[in-house]
């Protein structure tokens, strides 16, 4: 493009120079023609021909020099105007550079403020870390002091143990209390830090807003005042004197400098105020930190005093409890785990601080990037403004040149008209002279006509040469234009192909990324579900392990107690054996033996109860009455029998202890096996359900049902536990989904909706701006009405957008609730069916148990006890308990059914009503949107059709111009043929003149011979012949003059067409440059919109310049209707400026909306990162909440059973009685 431009510029300069030379030659020839006419006039007088010729030659030379000086003067004036334009552009560049310098200083100061903020934040973090280190050191010293206090070695072991246990207990309590306090203080600290950050952010934002407003307000006011004063002075100067431009420029520059100095001073004052504010804020923050530290120290002191008081009270209690428990068990301190936990918590806090610091650095980097992007935008806008000013100056200079050329042509036309009038006058005078004296004037006329014919031939030749040159230039320009248009079309096609390729690649990449994101989300959901199931399984296993460990500890304690009792009994047996030798008739010994027997029996009963406890509930047998010793036996026999009995009891106790140990080992093995079998429980679930159905249908006899009752109850208990766990898991997932998915989906929907609305708004604003510009160009007064209509449409659109956002949020919430209800309904139905099956099975068992009780009522007491024990051991519950469970289950089933019905009625009805109302509202909004889209579509179609019409019009104009060129070529050929014919006629006329001369000579020679009558007759014939020839010559001259005038008109038309072609070519170049200046990284629609916007801007600027030119022309005209037209044009210009300002404001709003969109996207990414940063502690807390919830449910069930036993009822929410 640059080579073509250089060639075109070089060719244009050559053409201009040649045109200048041709115009000089024309002016010289015109002067010579005038001089010849003056000479002819002087020669007619017949006085001093030689002097007149000398005088006339001198005058010609003077006139030629004067004309040359005039042309040089005009050329120099054009050069001065061009230089003045360059000076103005340089001044504009200087002003732009000064503005850039001011902007850079402002950016530097803002960066310095940010650096100072960063330093302040780092100092605060350093102070906080030093305080934390001091607190940790103090805590470590306190911990070392607490651990360092060892008991004295001189004291006995029991006292040393008591002191060690007391210290350990106190340390454990202190650690627990400090942990709780540290958690509370950390939470408070986090909350306070959040509040402080929010407050700092709000303060900084407000200060920035205030600073920007203070910077804008005085500068804009001063500038507006200066502009108004300058415009008023310019108008006065235009009306009064045009020579005061230099003074106006100097005053304008001085005022601009003063305004910049004032604005800089205002900025300095504002920055000093901001520095003072920041210093005050720093002092306030330091005072707040000091007060917080003092409060913290006071709280620590109070907590230490409370800890000391609690430790003293706990120590006194522990002394009493330790004396009793020293012989039985040994407390194991768990201080190492707690210390490890503390270290883990400290590490987690440090990691969180590091993460916060990293996030702050990332946020600052993003702020820097945003500032860089803003700077780039400002530079681009400045470049655009400078290009715009340069183009406007060029267009103005070009238009001025064209105006001058038009004036010159008008002057030439007037001059030619005057010459034509003079020639007509001369022809009339010649006619009169011919009528008066035909002989003398004929010769003069013939000579003058010869001279004129020679001049006309010369002019004809020069014009033919100029026509040939112009024709060649026109052909070359047409060929260049065709090549240029073909190159431009090829370039546009190539650019479009490149854009399409890039857009396709980006679209494919976006689709791949979207599919990957969907896959990752699905995998995340699956992993979370697996983690939740595994977590629930782990919690169940932990609970079971805890239960087994508790049972083991209880068994161990029972074993130790029984061993102690056995040792006591052995000691007493030894004493009794020693007492054999002594007397046996004492009453005290008999009482001791009876007491010992009772104790032995009690221990036996306890042993039996412990043996029976894992299988069936405890039933205490009746105590056999102590057998009274027969009086017949002697005392020795009694003692011997008693000793034998004691020996037997001791052996039995030993055997039972061994059995207990074996049972413990078996329980441990069973615990391990149960852990292994628990993994298989889920697989065996279906099989157990099938067995349940078979057991309910198949067995008919009583004992089989009695045997199968126990696993049924276990399965039902497991089912209830499973349902409870499922409900808890579903509630927790629902909460998590409500917290995460709902917010995420809402943000996604809002972002997508805002993007769509932004695109629609951009299209609408462009269309409305086009309409407003066209209406303002056509109708000046209707601009305000269009602006009002646009504001009303914009406000309506905003209200509709808000309503749509609210309705979309409500739709999402209702959809979420509807899906949850759909998921819960089948689960609740399945649970109700299972409970019904369980109730039916319990009814069958109850009927069978009632039959067995009636059949076995006539048996003995021993058989009753044995059968009762067996039945209770097999079924697990008595008839009364079973009846209670059946009643409770009925109530539960009724409650579930009522809840289901209420949910079906209320939720479905309300949801349907809301959905219907929302559908109606959505349909109404859709209708409104469709109307708006139709309106906007019509405007877009009009715009598209107008563009197509413009291109078609350009093509048709181009074809018309090509046809005109062809016509001109044909006319030139016709003119050549006519010129040849004229030359041929000219030769004929010359021949006729020579014949006439020879005839006149013959007449002269024969005049003496002829008579007077023949002379008169010949003279009359000759005069008539000459008059006929003169008429023919005059007609020929008139024809030739017409041909000359026609050729001049054609030349003018060709020049005007050449100018139009050049203008169209320049416009096409500007359009191409505007089309090439779109950003590369944007999509096709945006690039097209930007191209169209730039073309519209350039078109509007051209229209503005045309209007300004019209205003200047009308001001020069002093007619009666000029003022009215001037006011109309001013109104149009005001409306146009107003619309351009509105367009700028709309663009600024769009930019702000885009920045808000970017902020929302960054917030969404930050929320995602925070969700990913949730560690295992969060999920552990959720599991703790689950466990607490389960325990609370179990307690509530127990309380409900107790209330039903006491006969009380409570109205629970959402359930039956």
CSV table of C-alpha atoms in Angstrom, one decimal, residues 945-1085:
chain,number,residue,atom,x,y,z
A,945,UNK,CA,-29.9,-2.8,3.4
A,946,UNK,CA,-28.5,0.7,3.5
A,947,UNK,CA,-25.0,-0.8,3.5
A,948,UNK,CA,-25.9,-3.0,0.6
A,949,UNK,CA,-27.5,-0.1,-1.2
A,950,UNK,CA,-24.3,2.0,-0.6
A,951,UNK,CA,-22.1,-0.7,-2.2
A,952,UNK,CA,-24.5,-1.2,-5.1
A,953,UNK,CA,-24.6,2.6,-5.6
A,954,UNK,CA,-20.8,2.7,-5.6
A,955,UNK,CA,-20.7,0.0,-8.2
A,956,UNK,CA,-23.4,1.7,-10.4
A,957,UNK,CA,-21.5,5.0,-10.1
A,958,UNK,CA,-18.4,3.3,-11.1
A,959,UNK,CA,-20.1,1.8,-14.2
A,960,UNK,CA,-21.6,5.2,-15.0
A,961,UNK,CA,-18.2,6.8,-14.8
A,962,UNK,CA,-16.8,4.1,-17.1
A,963,UNK,CA,-19.6,4.7,-19.6
A,964,UNK,CA,-19.0,8.5,-19.4
A,965,UNK,CA,-15.3,7.9,-20.2
A,966,UNK,CA,-16.3,5.8,-23.2
A,967,UNK,CA,-18.7,8.6,-24.3
A,968,UNK,CA,-16.0,11.2,-23.9
A,969,UNK,CA,-13.6,9.2,-26.0
A,970,UNK,CA,-16.3,9.0,-28.7
A,971,UNK,CA,-17.0,12.7,-28.5
A,972,UNK,CA,-13.2,13.4,-28.7
A,973,UNK,CA,-13.1,11.3,-31.9
A,974,UNK,CA,-16.1,13.2,-33.3
A,975,UNK,CA,-14.4,16.5,-32.4
A,976,UNK,CA,-11.3,15.3,-34.3
A,977,UNK,CA,-13.3,14.5,-37.3
A,978,UNK,CA,-15.1,17.9,-37.1
A,979,UNK,CA,-11.7,19.7,-36.8
A,980,UNK,CA,-10.5,17.9,-39.9
A,981,UNK,CA,-13.7,19.0,-41.7
A,982,UNK,CA,-13.1,22.6,-40.5
A,983,UNK,CA,-9.6,22.5,-41.8
A,984,UNK,CA,-10.8,21.3,-45.2
A,985,UNK,CA,-13.4,24.1,-45.2
A,986,UNK,CA,-10.7,26.6,-44.3
A,987,UNK,CA,-8.6,25.5,-47.3
A,988,UNK,CA,-11.6,25.9,-49.5
A,989,UNK,CA,-12.2,29.4,-48.1
A,990,UNK,CA,-8.6,30.3,-48.7
A,991,UNK,CA,-8.9,29.1,-52.3
A,992,UNK,CA,-12.1,31.2,-52.8
A,993,UNK,CA,-10.4,34.2,-51.3
A,994,UNK,CA,-7.5,33.9,-53.8
A,995,UNK,CA,-10.1,33.5,-56.6
A,996,UNK,CA,-11.8,36.7,-55.4
A,997,UNK,CA,-8.5,38.5,-55.3
A,998,UNK,CA,-7.7,37.5,-58.9
A,999,UNK,CA,-11.2,38.6,-60.0
A,1000,UNK,CA,-10.8,42.0,-58.3
A,1001,UNK,CA,-7.4,42.5,-60.1
A,1002,UNK,CA,-9.1,41.7,-63.4
A,1003,UNK,CA,-11.9,44.1,-62.6
A,1004,UNK,CA,-9.3,46.9,-61.9
A,1005,UNK,CA,-7.5,46.3,-65.2
A,1006,UNK,CA,-10.7,46.2,-67.2
A,1007,UNK,CA,-12.3,49.1,-65.4
A,1008,UNK,CA,-11.1,51.7,-67.9
A,1009,UNK,CA,-12.4,49.8,-70.8
A,1010,UNK,CA,-15.9,49.2,-69.5
A,1011,UNK,CA,-18.6,51.8,-69.3
A,1012,UNK,CA,-20.1,53.5,-66.3
A,1013,UNK,CA,-23.1,51.2,-66.4
A,1014,UNK,CA,-21.0,48.1,-66.4
A,1015,UNK,CA,-18.9,49.4,-63.4
A,1016,UNK,CA,-22.0,50.0,-61.3
A,1017,UNK,CA,-23.4,46.6,-62.2
A,1018,UNK,CA,-20.1,44.8,-61.4
A,1019,UNK,CA,-19.7,46.7,-58.1
A,1020,UNK,CA,-23.2,45.7,-57.0
A,1021,UNK,CA,-22.5,42.1,-58.0
A,1022,UNK,CA,-19.1,42.1,-56.2
A,1023,UNK,CA,-20.7,43.6,-53.0
A,1024,UNK,CA,-23.4,41.0,-53.1
A,1025,UNK,CA,-20.8,38.2,-53.5
A,1026,UNK,CA,-18.6,39.6,-50.7
A,1027,UNK,CA,-21.7,39.9,-48.4
A,1028,UNK,CA,-22.6,36.3,-49.1
A,1029,UNK,CA,-19.0,35.2,-48.4
A,1030,UNK,CA,-18.9,37.3,-45.2
A,1031,UNK,CA,-22.1,35.7,-44.0
A,1032,UNK,CA,-20.6,32.2,-44.7
A,1033,UNK,CA,-17.5,33.2,-42.8
A,1034,UNK,CA,-19.5,34.6,-39.9
A,1035,UNK,CA,-21.5,31.4,-39.7
A,1036,UNK,CA,-18.3,29.4,-39.7
A,1037,UNK,CA,-16.9,31.6,-37.0
A,1038,UNK,CA,-20.0,31.1,-34.9
A,1039,UNK,CA,-19.8,27.4,-35.4
A,1040,UNK,CA,-16.2,27.4,-34.3
A,1041,UNK,CA,-16.9,29.5,-31.3
A,1042,UNK,CA,-19.6,27.1,-30.3
A,1043,UNK,CA,-17.2,24.2,-30.8
A,1044,UNK,CA,-14.7,26.0,-28.6
A,1045,UNK,CA,-17.2,26.7,-25.9
A,1046,UNK,CA,-18.4,23.1,-26.0
A,1047,UNK,CA,-14.8,21.8,-25.8
A,1048,UNK,CA,-14.2,24.1,-22.8
A,1049,UNK,CA,-17.4,22.8,-21.1
A,1050,UNK,CA,-16.3,19.3,-21.8
A,1051,UNK,CA,-12.9,20.0,-20.3
A,1052,UNK,CA,-14.5,21.5,-17.2
A,1053,UNK,CA,-16.8,18.5,-16.8
A,1054,UNK,CA,-13.8,16.1,-17.2
A,1055,UNK,CA,-11.9,18.1,-14.6
A,1056,UNK,CA,-14.9,18.0,-12.2
A,1057,UNK,CA,-15.3,14.2,-12.8
A,1058,UNK,CA,-11.6,13.8,-12.2
A,1059,UNK,CA,-11.9,15.6,-8.9
A,1060,UNK,CA,-14.9,13.5,-7.9
A,1061,UNK,CA,-13.0,10.3,-8.7
A,1062,UNK,CA,-10.1,11.5,-6.6
A,1063,UNK,CA,-12.4,12.3,-3.7
A,1064,UNK,CA,-14.1,8.9,-4.0
A,1065,UNK,CA,-10.6,7.3,-4.1
A,1066,UNK,CA,-9.6,9.2,-1.0
A,1067,UNK,CA,-12.8,8.2,0.8
A,1068,UNK,CA,-12.2,4.5,-0.1
A,1069,UNK,CA,-8.6,4.8,1.2
A,1070,UNK,CA,-9.9,6.2,4.5
A,1071,UNK,CA,-12.5,3.4,4.7
A,1072,UNK,CA,-9.8,0.8,4.0
A,1073,UNK,CA,-7.5,2.3,6.7
A,1074,UNK,CA,-10.4,2.3,9.1
A,1075,UNK,CA,-11.2,-1.3,8.2
A,1076,UNK,CA,-7.6,-2.3,8.7
A,1077,UNK,CA,-7.4,-0.7,12.2
A,1078,UNK,CA,-9.5,-3.2,14.1
A,1079,UNK,CA,-7.9,-5.3,17.0
A,1080,UNK,CA,-6.7,-8.7,16.0
A,1081,UNK,CA,-7.8,-10.7,19.1
A,1082,UNK,CA,-11.6,-10.0,18.8
A,1083,UNK,CA,-14.3,-12.0,17.3
A,1084,UNK,CA,-16.0,-11.4,13.9
A,1085,UNK,CA,-19.1,-9.7,15.1
